[in-house]
Each structure stands twice: as structure tokens, then as C-alpha cells.
Amino acid sequence: MRKILITAIFILACINLFAQAQNMMQSQYGSSASGMSSNRFDRNGNPIDTTAVNDASTIPVGLSSWVIEERLGNKTTIPVDTLQFGFQNSNDNGGPTGHYTYLGNLGSPRISHVFFERPETTQEFFTDPYDFAYLTPEKIIFTNTKSPFTNLTYYKHGSSRRAEERFKAYFAVNANKRLGFGFNIDYIYGRGKYLNQSTALFNGNLFAYYHGDKYEMHFSFVNDNMKVTENGGITDDRYVTQPIEMAEGGRVFKSYEIPTNLQDIWNKNTGYHAFLTHRYNLGFYKDETSENDTIPKEVFVPVTSFIHTVKVDMNTRNYISYNDTQNREYFQNHYLGNDSTDITKYMSVKNTVGISLREGFNKWAKAGLTAFVSFEHRRFSMTDSIEGKAGQFMRDYKENVLSVGGQLIKSQGKTLHYDILGEIAVLGEDIGQFNIEGKGDLNFKLFNDTVRLDAKAYIKNLNPAFYYRHFHSKHYWWDNDLSMITRTKIEGKLSIDRWRTQLQAGVENITNYTYLDNTSVAYTGSEGEATTYKNDVAVKQNSGNIQVFSAKLKQDFKFGILHLDNEVVYQKSSNNNILPLPELVLYHNLYIRAGLAKKVLTVELGADVRYFTQYYAPDYAPAIGQFYLQNKDTRYKLGGYPLVNGYINLHLKRTRFFVMMYNLVQGTGERSYFFAPHYPLNPRGLKLGISWNFFD
């Protein structure tokens, strides 16, 4: 970890020096191109006036950030990551407000226990549980900056021997006001507080963009390497829930002395992902003036855009297991004999072309209209066998999908915005699959404040992901003929900023809900011996309907320097045997916030709590790296445990720093601090983090 940290800092320093030299040779330029000049911030994270006049000796400041929608390359402006508050929760595997079930260690697989936050299963499947660190094109942050921008962030939890560490580096620079590029590095190394639990996740990406009047381009390339050691959970929960009893009068076991079910097993994913979206605009130039500048400026108005997007994904998943004796005791099936490794590969190339009539080029063009065609080629490689013959071989499964669609979008103006998209697969493996979704927002005045009403809805008919239909591996093997999944959802949200209030509610109906079921096989020994189960997993579909209702209230209070932030989620599943959910998920944060040293230093001091009611939390299958239902014969409820963290968070100009005491009430509750069966959270410990922003 130290070698990687030192090397990354050295590289960043060299690049930053080069960028500064390049910047000194260039003339200072004004606002960024293509409407990205809004939402700019200075070197300390404060909003700046982009109309202010700077003399020749002024160091250029200011930056803006955005993300790209991967289907058609539409831009969405996002806040720059210079927030002064909440930094202490930016590295929480359970999410900033504790919505995720995970295995305890930093970088471990996770699944949200708030159903509306669970993304759909993708074709990449094995990387879905790693969304905490895994990068997709829509997560790549592009930055326009007047001076070279570098961010270095480091987190640590615990002592060196069992520490969790994370190092992040982000660099962005502009060659001119239209062309920019940069890179991002994210390295997680969790040694694990328990045995056989380490994680090593590396994600790096390069990005570039060009914002011209007629030509626009965004490009990103991502490499990810994620290796996780699987331990199957601890052998007996009482090592955590009743430590004195398990010690039998001796000393209590430390976390790294508690025995686990498995050892010498790893899941490793290696991926390469390239994404390019570009468009050519037809339009005209016109003169415009502004309130701050009465001199007319020539501005390009796009009328029609020709769009092309290409996305290439490659992933190799290795399941490595050396201890055959252990495997035969734990798993029901052994399709590859005592082979130590099984490999699954995935490759996808997707091209989308479209033509867009742009919004706002005249008074009659109140919305933009886009038509597009997509073609995707997918190839899956995995182990196969021939009945009656010994040995295995790699078999390729190829799928092609041709789909057409359209989009109606209105993003300009202050009152009403909407985005309606429809797509249907007309040829190939997913023929008949369709998706119609829409979202919109209405802004209006109420009691001298702006109220925002958001709404979104969709109806989808989805072909289950390939690995639900076919999967061959060392311990699990299935080929399923599955029906289409139908999902219908409607949701609304009311936001009143002045009252610090957000109220959100929605309902979803799912037909042919597809899931991973626990089909472990029971073995009963001789008289007096307990029944044991050998692990097995299968894909199931529920042919009926399942409804999920969810409502969320966010209400923050402020009394001088005292703050209380609250989030309450209520949800109800109509079938808790197949789709179990906690009814309540709570987050509360009580703290004081004050400015010291003439408000140059901002201090946040407080404690927060995460809590969810008891439910049959999903189990974890180590041989596939996925969450699935608990065994119906042995299942038990988890939850009802308040995870409390105390912290101090400091912000001084370009630097953020926090110190946190994690899991303050360790050891309380019926099931103590388990979020997933047999996977306890980390014990009480000290966390810290520091983040620097450099602009010159």
C-alpha cells in the first residue's frame, strides 16, 4: 500500500508541475464552452462569480463537473467534490446513511436493504455487488478547470496489521477552454478484521472530452482488478454474541482468532471498459448580450445532432479454490472435480446511432426529440461438459440484440423539465424486451420559497440476465428457460429547501421476479448428531406478482450551531419469503457546526446512528460472490442493532480531515452487529481520512 501511495503521489506531482507550466504559457480564458460555465467553484470550494474581471497577475480559479448518460451522451451537471460537510461518511461501505448489507470489510460485496435503491442485475453480474468502487461510464466525472486540479484522498481504519486503507487520486487539466482530460485512481486494501477476509480492489480510468460548437466528444477507459478472499462467515455466531461463553472461562477471542468456514478461496474479477460518445451538430450563429455584458457575442445554436456511442466491456471472473477436502464438506456439488480454478468470461460491444432535433433553437422547439438504433453483440465463455465423457472445455455463448427507441426531453427553463424514453428490442436474443420510462420536475413558488415536485415512472419487460439463464461452474450449474420479467413503478418526491424537507413515496409491481434461492441439502447424522447442510444455489422465478411500497422522509433541523439530520425509510413487501425487506431503515445525525479562526476553519462534531428493523437479511454465497435467500430451515432475522459512530470533521481551505470512532455500542442487541448471516461487522475502532485539493 505504501509503495503504491508513494508512486501515485510522485506521478501526480510530475503531471501537476507539467500542467502548471503549460497553463502559464496559455492566455487566461473565460467561461467554459457548451454551457458548462455554471456551478463553478474556487480553490477552497466556494462558489465564484464567473463575470468578475481578473487582472493578468491573477491565478485562474474555478471548475465545474458533469457526468455522461451512456446511451446518447447527454450531460448532467453535478456538484464539485469540495463539500465541507459529511466527509466522514464518504468511505462507508454501508453507504453514507447506512442503506447497505455488506460483509464487514471495506470493499466487500454489498446489497441495499432499501429495495428502490437496488439496481437491476446486469450482464456483468459478478461485479454488480461491488458498486461501492466499481466504475461505469455514467460514474465517470468530467471536469472543466481553469488551472490544473488535483485531489488526493486517503482513508484508514485500524492498525497496520489488520487495517483497512483506501487511496484515491483525481487529476484534471484543460489544454484550452474546449479540450480537457485527466485520470482517476482508486485503490482499496482491506486486510480484514477477521480471518480469510481480505479485499484488494483497484480501479483506474482515463478520460478526455472536447466541447466544440459543431463537434462534441467524451471518452473514458477503465481498468478494474478486484480480488476478494472468501471465508464463508464465522463458524459460530456466539463468538460475537456470547464471547464469554465461547471462551469457556479463558480469554475472549479476538476478531482475527475466530474460526471461519472456508479458507484458500478467492473471487477475482478483471475488467477493461472503453466508452466513446460523440456528436456532430448542425446549426447557426447568432449574437447575444447578457446583463453583465452589453457587447454582443456570437453564440452557436445547435439545431440537429448526429450521435454515435460505442461501449466495449470485457470481464474475466476467476474462482480459485485449492482445498478440495474442505470444499466437499461445505458444498453439495463438485462439477469440476478437484480442479482449483474455474473461469467465466464476458465481452460486449454496443453501438448506438441517433439523430436529435435539439431543444430551444426557436420559440416553437420547446423540447428535443431523438430517435436512435442500437446493436449489441455479447459473448460469454464458461466451462461446459459432454454427458458421458470425461473432462471439461470452454464453450462460447453468443447473443445479438437490435433495438430501436426514441427520447423526448425538455431540460431548459426554470419551471418544467421532463425526459421520456422508450426502447424495444426488435431482433435477437432479447426480442420483445421493452422499456418505457419517464421523469420530470415542476418548480413553483410557495410561501416565498421554491418547491420542487419530482415524478418518475416506468414499465419494463426484461429478459433475465444471461447468468440467470446459464451458468456453469465448480459448485453451481444451471440452464434455465425463464420468462420475461415485467416491472411497473411510479414514484414522486416533494422537496422544500427552506424547510429542509424531502418527502418521497412510490410503489412497484413485479411479475416473474427472478432471484437466487438457497437450495442447500440437509444431512442428518447418527442419533444425537445435529443436521448439517451442504451449500447449493439455484435460480428461481416467482410467477405471481410482488408489490413493494416505499416512502422516505428526510427532515433536517437547525438551532444555531446545533444540527439534527434525519432520514426515515418505510417499505413493505407483499411476499417476505421471496423478497424480504426491513420495514424501517433509519439514519440520524446530531452534531454542532461552527466556524473558527474568522471562519477559515469549519468544525463539525457529533455522532450518527444507522438502524434497520429485523428481517430475514440475504445470505451470501461465496462460490458465486452473490447475495441470495437464507436457508428456509435455518433462517433467522437480523437487524435491530444501532450502529453508532462518533466523529469530528474539519475543513480548512483546501483540506478536509475527519477522525471517527466506529461502532461505539459494539456488542449490544440480540444478534449484535451482524448485517449478513454469519458475517459480523468490524469491531470498534478508529477511522480517519484526509483529502487535499490542489489548484496551483
Coordinates of N, CA and C in Angstrom, one line a residue, residues 81-258:
D81 N -16.8 18.0 -6.1 CA -16.5 17.3 -4.8 C -15.6 18.2 -3.9
T82 N -16.1 19.3 -3.4 CA -15.4 20.1 -2.5 C -16.3 20.4 -1.3
L83 N -17.2 19.5 -1.0 CA -18.2 19.7 0.0 C -17.5 19.7 1.4
Q84 N -17.9 20.7 2.2 CA -17.3 20.8 3.5 C -17.9 19.9 4.6
F85 N -19.0 19.3 4.3 CA -19.7 18.5 5.4 C -20.0 17.1 4.9
G86 N -20.1 16.2 5.9 CA -20.4 14.8 5.6 C -19.2 14.0 5.1
F87 N -18.0 14.6 5.2 CA -16.8 13.9 4.6 C -16.6 12.6 5.4
Q88 N -16.9 12.5 6.7 CA -16.7 11.3 7.5 C -17.4 10.1 7.0
N89 N -18.5 10.3 6.2 CA -19.3 9.1 5.7 C -19.0 8.8 4.3
S90 N -18.0 9.5 3.7 CA -17.7 9.3 2.2 C -17.0 8.0 1.9
N91 N -16.6 7.2 2.9 CA -15.9 6.0 2.7 C -16.6 4.8 3.4
D92 N -17.9 4.9 3.6 CA -18.6 3.9 4.4 C -19.1 2.9 3.4
N93 N -18.7 1.6 3.6 CA -19.2 0.5 2.7 C -20.7 0.4 2.8
G94 N -21.3 0.7 3.9 CA -22.7 0.7 4.1 C -23.5 1.8 3.5
G95 N -22.8 2.8 2.8 CA -23.4 3.9 2.3 C -23.4 5.1 3.3
P96 N -23.5 6.3 2.8 CA -23.4 7.5 3.8 C -24.5 7.5 4.8
T97 N -25.7 6.9 4.6 CA -26.7 6.8 5.6 C -27.1 5.3 5.9
G98 N -26.2 4.4 5.6 CA -26.3 3.0 6.1 C -27.4 2.2 5.5
H99 N -27.5 2.3 4.2 CA -28.6 1.5 3.5 C -28.2 0.2 3.0
Y100 N -26.9 -0.3 3.2 CA -26.4 -1.5 2.6 C -26.1 -2.6 3.6
T101 N -26.5 -3.8 3.2 CA -26.0 -5.0 3.9 C -24.6 -5.4 3.2
Y102 N -23.6 -5.6 4.0 CA -22.3 -6.0 3.5 C -21.6 -6.9 4.5
L103 N -20.4 -7.4 4.1 CA -19.8 -8.4 4.9 C -18.8 -7.9 5.9
G104 N -18.8 -6.6 6.2 CA -18.0 -6.1 7.3 C -16.7 -5.4 6.8
N105 N -16.0 -6.0 5.9 CA -14.7 -5.5 5.5 C -14.9 -4.4 4.4
L106 N -14.0 -3.4 4.3 CA -14.0 -2.4 3.3 C -13.8 -3.0 1.9
G107 N -14.7 -2.6 1.0 CA -14.6 -3.2 -0.3 C -15.3 -4.5 -0.5
S108 N -16.0 -5.0 0.5 CA -16.7 -6.3 0.4 C -18.0 -6.2 -0.4
P109 N -18.5 -7.2 -1.0 CA -19.8 -7.1 -1.7 C -20.9 -6.6 -0.8
R110 N -21.9 -6.0 -1.5 CA -23.0 -5.4 -0.7 C -24.2 -5.4 -1.5
I111 N -25.4 -5.2 -0.8 CA -26.7 -5.1 -1.4 C -27.5 -4.2 -0.5
S112 N -28.3 -3.3 -1.2 CA -29.1 -2.4 -0.4 C -30.3 -3.1 0.2
H113 N -30.6 -2.7 1.5 CA -31.8 -3.2 2.1 C -33.0 -2.3 1.9
V114 N -32.7 -1.2 1.1 CA -33.8 -0.3 0.6 C -34.0 -0.7 -0.8
F115 N -35.2 -1.4 -1.1 CA -35.4 -2.0 -2.4 C -35.3 -1.1 -3.6
F116 N -35.8 0.1 -3.5 CA -35.8 1.0 -4.6 C -34.4 1.5 -4.9
E117 N -33.4 1.2 -4.1 CA -32.0 1.6 -4.4 C -31.3 0.4 -5.0
R118 N -31.9 -0.8 -5.2 CA -31.2 -1.9 -5.8 C -31.3 -1.8 -7.3
P119 N -30.1 -1.7 -8.0 CA -30.1 -1.6 -9.4 C -30.5 -3.0 -10.1
E120 N -30.9 -3.0 -11.3 CA -31.2 -4.2 -12.0 C -30.0 -5.0 -12.2
T121 N -30.1 -6.3 -12.2 CA -29.0 -7.2 -12.5 C -28.5 -7.0 -13.9
T122 N -27.2 -6.8 -14.1 CA -26.6 -6.5 -15.4 C -26.0 -7.8 -16.0
Q123 N -25.6 -7.7 -17.2 CA -24.9 -8.8 -17.9 C -23.6 -9.1 -17.3
E124 N -23.0 -8.1 -16.6 CA -21.7 -8.3 -16.0 C -21.8 -9.0 -14.6
F125 N -22.9 -9.0 -14.0 CA -23.4 -9.9 -12.9 C -22.4 -10.0 -11.8
F126 N -21.2 -10.5 -12.0 CA -20.2 -10.7 -10.9 C -19.7 -9.4 -10.3
T127 N -19.7 -8.3 -11.0 CA -19.2 -7.1 -10.5 C -20.4 -6.2 -9.9
D128 N -21.6 -6.7 -10.1 CA -22.8 -5.9 -9.5 C -22.6 -5.6 -8.0
P129 N -22.2 -6.6 -7.2 CA -22.1 -6.3 -5.7 C -21.0 -5.4 -5.3
Y130 N -20.2 -4.9 -6.3 CA -19.1 -4.1 -5.9 C -19.3 -2.6 -6.4
D131 N -20.5 -2.2 -6.4 CA -20.8 -0.9 -6.9 C -20.2 0.2 -6.0
F132 N -19.8 -0.1 -4.8 CA -19.1 0.8 -3.9 C -17.9 1.4 -4.6
A133 N -17.2 0.6 -5.4 CA -16.0 1.1 -6.0 C -16.0 0.9 -7.5
Y134 N -16.8 0.1 -8.1 CA -16.8 -0.3 -9.5 C -17.3 0.9 -10.3
L135 N -16.5 1.2 -11.4 CA -16.8 2.4 -12.2 C -17.6 2.0 -13.5
T136 N -18.6 2.7 -13.8 CA -19.3 2.5 -15.1 C -19.2 3.9 -15.8
P137 N -19.5 3.9 -17.1 CA -19.4 5.2 -17.9 C -20.2 6.4 -17.2
E138 N -21.3 6.0 -16.6 CA -22.2 7.1 -16.0 C -21.6 7.6 -14.7
K139 N -20.6 6.9 -14.2 CA -20.0 7.4 -12.9 C -18.7 8.2 -13.1
I140 N -18.2 8.2 -14.4 CA -17.0 9.0 -14.7 C -17.3 10.4 -14.6
I141 N -16.5 11.2 -13.8 CA -16.7 12.6 -13.6 C -15.7 13.3 -14.5
F142 N -16.3 14.2 -15.4 CA -15.5 15.0 -16.3 C -15.4 16.4 -15.6
T143 N -14.3 17.1 -15.7 CA -14.1 18.3 -15.1 C -13.5 19.4 -16.0
N144 N -14.1 20.5 -16.0 CA -13.5 21.7 -16.7 C -12.9 22.6 -15.7
T145 N -11.6 22.9 -15.8 CA -10.9 23.7 -14.8 C -10.0 24.7 -15.4
K146 N -9.9 25.9 -14.8 CA -9.1 27.0 -15.3 C -7.6 26.8 -15.0
S147 N -7.4 26.0 -13.9 CA -6.0 25.7 -13.5 C -6.0 24.2 -13.2
P148 N -4.8 23.5 -13.3 CA -4.7 22.1 -13.1 C -5.3 21.8 -11.7
F149 N -6.2 20.8 -11.7 CA -6.9 20.4 -10.4 C -6.5 19.0 -10.1
T150 N -6.0 18.8 -8.8 CA -5.7 17.5 -8.3 C -6.3 17.3 -6.9
N151 N -6.8 16.1 -6.7 CA -7.4 15.7 -5.4 C -6.7 14.4 -5.0
L152 N -6.2 14.4 -3.7 CA -5.6 13.2 -3.1 C -6.4 13.0 -1.9
T153 N -6.9 11.7 -1.7 CA -7.7 11.4 -0.5 C -7.2 10.0 0.0
Y154 N -7.1 10.0 1.3 CA -6.6 8.8 2.0 C -7.4 8.5 3.2
Y155 N -7.9 7.2 3.3 CA -8.6 6.7 4.5 C -7.9 5.6 5.2
K156 N -8.1 5.5 6.5 CA -7.5 4.3 7.2 C -8.4 4.0 8.4
H157 N -8.5 2.7 8.6 CA -9.3 2.2 9.8 C -8.4 1.1 10.4
G158 N -8.0 1.3 11.7 CA -7.3 0.3 12.5 C -5.8 0.3 12.3
S159 N -5.2 -0.6 13.0 CA -3.7 -0.7 13.0 C -3.2 -1.4 11.7
S160 N -1.9 -1.3 11.4 CA -1.4 -1.7 10.2 C -1.6 -3.2 9.9
R161 N -1.6 -4.0 10.9 CA -1.7 -5.4 10.7 C -3.0 -5.8 10.2
R162 N -4.1 -5.2 10.7 CA -5.5 -5.5 10.3 C -6.2 -4.3 9.7
A163 N -5.4 -3.4 9.1 CA -6.0 -2.1 8.7 C -6.8 -2.2 7.4
E164 N -7.7 -1.3 7.3 CA -8.4 -1.0 6.0 C -7.9 0.3 5.5
E165 N -7.5 0.3 4.2 CA -6.9 1.6 3.7 C -7.5 1.8 2.3
R166 N -7.6 3.1 2.0 CA -8.1 3.4 0.6 C -7.4 4.7 0.2
F167 N -6.9 4.7 -1.0 CA -6.2 5.8 -1.6 C -6.9 6.2 -2.9
K168 N -7.3 7.5 -3.0 CA -7.9 8.0 -4.2 C -7.2 9.2 -4.8
A169 N -7.0 9.2 -6.1 CA -6.3 10.3 -6.7 C -7.1 10.7 -7.9
Y170 N -7.4 12.0 -8.1 CA -8.1 12.5 -9.3 C -7.3 13.7 -9.8
F171 N -7.1 13.7 -11.1 CA -6.4 14.8 -11.8 C -7.2 15.2 -13.0
A172 N -7.3 16.6 -13.2 CA -8.0 17.1 -14.4 C -7.2 18.4 -14.8
V173 N -7.1 18.5 -16.1 CA -6.5 19.7 -16.7 C -7.1 20.0 -18.0
N174 N -7.1 21.3 -18.4 CA -7.6 21.7 -19.7 C -6.4 22.2 -20.6
A175 N -6.4 21.7 -21.9 CA -5.5 22.2 -22.8 C -5.9 23.6 -23.3
N176 N -7.2 23.7 -23.4 CA -7.8 25.0 -23.7 C -9.3 25.0 -23.2
K177 N -10.1 26.0 -23.5 CA -11.4 26.0 -22.9 C -12.3 24.9 -23.5
R178 N -12.0 24.2 -24.6 CA -12.8 23.2 -25.1 C -12.3 21.8 -24.9
L179 N -11.0 21.6 -24.7 CA -10.4 20.3 -24.6 C -9.9 20.1 -23.2
G180 N -10.3 19.0 -22.6 CA -9.8 18.6 -21.3 C -9.6 17.2 -21.1
F181 N -8.8 16.8 -20.2 CA -8.5 15.3 -19.9 C -8.1 15.2 -18.5
G182 N -7.9 13.9 -18.1 CA -7.5 13.6 -16.7 C -7.6 12.1 -16.4
F183 N -7.4 11.8 -15.2 CA -7.5 10.4 -14.8 C -7.9 10.3 -13.3
N184 N -8.3 9.0 -13.0 CA -8.7 8.8 -11.6 C -8.1 7.4 -11.2
I185 N -7.7 7.4 -9.9 CA -7.1 6.1 -9.3 C -7.9 5.9 -8.0
D186 N -8.3 4.6 -7.8 CA -9.0 4.2 -6.6 C -8.5 2.9 -6.2
Y187 N -7.8 2.8 -5.0 CA -7.2 1.6 -4.6 C -7.7 1.3 -3.2
I188 N -8.3 0.1 -3.0 CA -8.8 -0.3 -1.7 C -8.1 -1.6 -1.2
Y189 N -7.5 -1.5 0.0 CA -6.9 -2.7 0.5 C -7.4 -2.9 1.9
G190 N -8.3 -3.9 2.1 CA -8.8 -4.2 3.4 C -8.2 -5.6 3.9
R191 N -7.3 -5.5 4.8 CA -6.7 -6.7 5.3 C -7.7 -7.7 6.0
G192 N -8.7 -7.0 6.6 CA -9.7 -7.8 7.3 C -9.5 -8.0 8.8
K193 N -10.6 -7.7 9.5 CA -10.6 -7.8 11.0 C -10.8 -9.3 11.4
Y194 N -11.3 -10.1 10.4 CA -11.5 -11.5 10.7 C -10.6 -12.3 9.7
L195 N -10.5 -13.6 9.9 CA -9.6 -14.4 9.1 C -10.2 -14.6 7.7
N196 N -9.2 -14.7 6.8 CA -9.6 -15.0 5.4 C -10.6 -14.1 4.8
Q197 N -10.4 -12.8 5.0 CA -11.4 -11.8 4.6 C -10.9 -10.7 3.8
S198 N -9.6 -10.7 3.3 CA -9.0 -9.5 2.8 C -9.6 -9.2 1.4
T199 N -9.6 -7.9 1.1 CA -10.0 -7.3 -0.2 C -8.9 -6.5 -0.8
A200 N -8.8 -6.6 -2.1 CA -7.8 -5.7 -2.8 C -8.5 -5.3 -4.1
L201 N -9.0 -4.1 -4.2 CA -9.7 -3.6 -5.3 C -9.0 -2.4 -5.9
F202 N -8.7 -2.5 -7.2 CA -8.0 -1.3 -7.9 C -8.9 -1.0 -9.1
N203 N -9.2 0.3 -9.2 CA -9.9 0.9 -10.3 C -9.2 2.1 -10.8
G204 N -8.9 2.2 -12.1 CA -8.3 3.3 -12.7 C -9.0 3.7 -14.0
N205 N -9.1 5.0 -14.3 CA -9.7 5.4 -15.5 C -9.0 6.6 -16.1
L206 N -9.0 6.7 -17.4 CA -8.5 7.9 -18.2 C -9.8 8.5 -18.8
F207 N -9.8 9.8 -18.9 CA -11.0 10.4 -19.6 C -10.5 11.6 -20.4
A208 N -11.3 12.0 -21.4 CA -11.0 13.2 -22.2 C -12.3 13.6 -22.8
Y209 N -12.4 14.9 -23.1 CA -13.6 15.5 -23.7 C -13.2 16.6 -24.6
Y210 N -14.1 16.9 -25.5 CA -13.9 18.1 -26.4 C -15.3 18.7 -26.6
H211 N -15.4 20.0 -26.3 CA -16.7 20.7 -26.4 C -16.5 21.8 -27.5
G212 N -16.8 21.4 -28.7 CA -16.8 22.4 -29.8 C -18.2 22.8 -30.1
D213 N -18.3 23.8 -31.0 CA -19.6 24.3 -31.4 C -20.3 23.2 -32.2
K214 N -19.6 22.6 -33.1 CA -20.1 21.6 -34.0 C -19.8 20.2 -33.7
Y215 N -18.7 20.0 -33.0 CA -18.3 18.6 -32.6 C -18.1 18.5 -31.1
E216 N -18.7 17.5 -30.5 CA -18.5 17.2 -29.1 C -18.1 15.8 -28.9
M217 N -17.3 15.5 -27.9 CA -16.8 14.2 -27.7 C -16.5 13.9 -26.2
H218 N -16.8 12.7 -25.7 CA -16.4 12.3 -24.4 C -15.9 10.9 -24.5
F219 N -14.8 10.6 -23.9 CA -14.1 9.3 -23.9 C -13.6 8.9 -22.5
S220 N -13.8 7.6 -22.2 CA -13.2 7.1 -21.0 C -12.8 5.7 -21.2
F221 N -11.7 5.3 -20.4 CA -11.2 3.9 -20.4 C -11.0 3.5 -19.0
V222 N -11.5 2.4 -18.6 CA -11.5 1.9 -17.2 C -10.8 0.6 -17.1
N223 N -10.0 0.4 -16.2 CA -9.4 -0.9 -15.9 C -9.7 -1.2 -14.4
D224 N -10.3 -2.4 -14.1 CA -10.6 -2.7 -12.7 C -10.0 -4.1 -12.4
N225 N -9.4 -4.2 -11.3 CA -8.9 -5.5 -10.8 C -9.4 -5.7 -9.3
M226 N -10.3 -6.7 -9.1 CA -10.9 -6.8 -7.8 C -10.7 -8.2 -7.3
K227 N -10.0 -8.4 -6.2 CA -9.8 -9.7 -5.6 C -10.3 -9.7 -4.2
V228 N -11.1 -10.7 -3.9 CA -11.7 -10.8 -2.6 C -11.5 -12.2 -2.0
T229 N -11.0 -12.3 -0.8 CA -10.9 -13.6 -0.1 C -12.2 -14.0 0.5
E230 N -12.6 -15.2 0.3 CA -13.9 -15.7 0.8 C -13.7 -16.6 2.0
N231 N -14.4 -16.3 3.1 CA -14.3 -17.2 4.3 C -15.6 -17.9 4.7
G232 N -16.7 -17.6 4.0 CA -17.9 -18.4 4.3 C -18.5 -18.0 5.6
G233 N -18.1 -16.9 6.2 CA -18.6 -16.5 7.5 C -17.9 -17.2 8.7
I234 N -18.2 -16.7 9.9 CA -17.6 -17.4 11.1 C -18.4 -18.7 11.4
T235 N -17.7 -19.6 12.0 CA -18.3 -20.9 12.2 C -19.4 -20.9 13.2
D236 N -19.4 -20.0 14.2 CA -20.4 -19.9 15.2 C -20.6 -18.4 15.6
D237 N -21.9 -18.0 15.5 CA -22.2 -16.6 15.8 C -21.9 -16.2 17.3
R238 N -21.9 -17.2 18.1 CA -21.7 -17.0 19.5 C -20.3 -16.5 19.9
Y239 N -19.4 -16.6 19.0 CA -18.1 -16.0 19.2 C -18.2 -14.4 19.3
V240 N -19.3 -13.9 18.7 CA -19.5 -12.5 18.8 C -20.7 -12.2 19.7
T241 N -21.8 -13.0 19.7 CA -22.9 -12.7 20.5 C -22.7 -13.1 22.0
Q242 N -22.0 -14.1 22.2 CA -21.7 -14.6 23.6 C -20.3 -15.0 23.7
P243 N -19.4 -14.0 23.6 CA -17.9 -14.3 23.6 C -17.4 -14.9 24.9
I244 N -18.0 -14.6 26.0 CA -17.5 -15.2 27.3 C -17.8 -16.7 27.4
E245 N -19.0 -17.0 26.9 CA -19.4 -18.4 26.9 C -18.5 -19.3 26.0
M246 N -18.2 -18.7 24.8 CA -17.3 -19.4 23.9 C -15.9 -19.5 24.4
A247 N -15.5 -18.6 25.2 CA -14.1 -18.6 25.8 C -14.0 -19.7 26.8
E248 N -15.1 -20.2 27.4 CA -15.1 -21.2 28.4 C -14.2 -20.8 29.6
G249 N -14.4 -19.6 30.0 CA -13.6 -19.2 31.2 C -12.3 -18.6 30.9
G250 N -11.8 -18.8 29.7 CA -10.5 -18.3 29.3 C -10.6 -16.9 28.7
R251 N -9.6 -16.4 28.1 CA -9.6 -15.1 27.5 C -10.6 -15.1 26.3
V252 N -11.2 -14.0 26.0 CA -12.1 -13.8 24.9 C -11.4 -13.8 23.6
F253 N -11.9 -14.4 22.6 CA -11.2 -14.5 21.3 C -11.2 -13.1 20.7
K254 N -10.1 -12.7 20.1 CA -10.0 -11.5 19.3 C -10.6 -11.8 17.9
S255 N -11.0 -10.8 17.2 CA -11.8 -11.0 16.0 C -11.0 -11.9 15.0
Y256 N -9.7 -11.7 14.9 CA -8.9 -12.4 13.9 C -8.5 -13.8 14.4
E257 N -9.0 -14.2 15.6 CA -8.8 -15.6 16.1 C -10.0 -16.4 16.0
I258 N -11.1 -15.8 15.6 CA -12.4 -16.6 15.4 C -12.3 -17.4 14.2

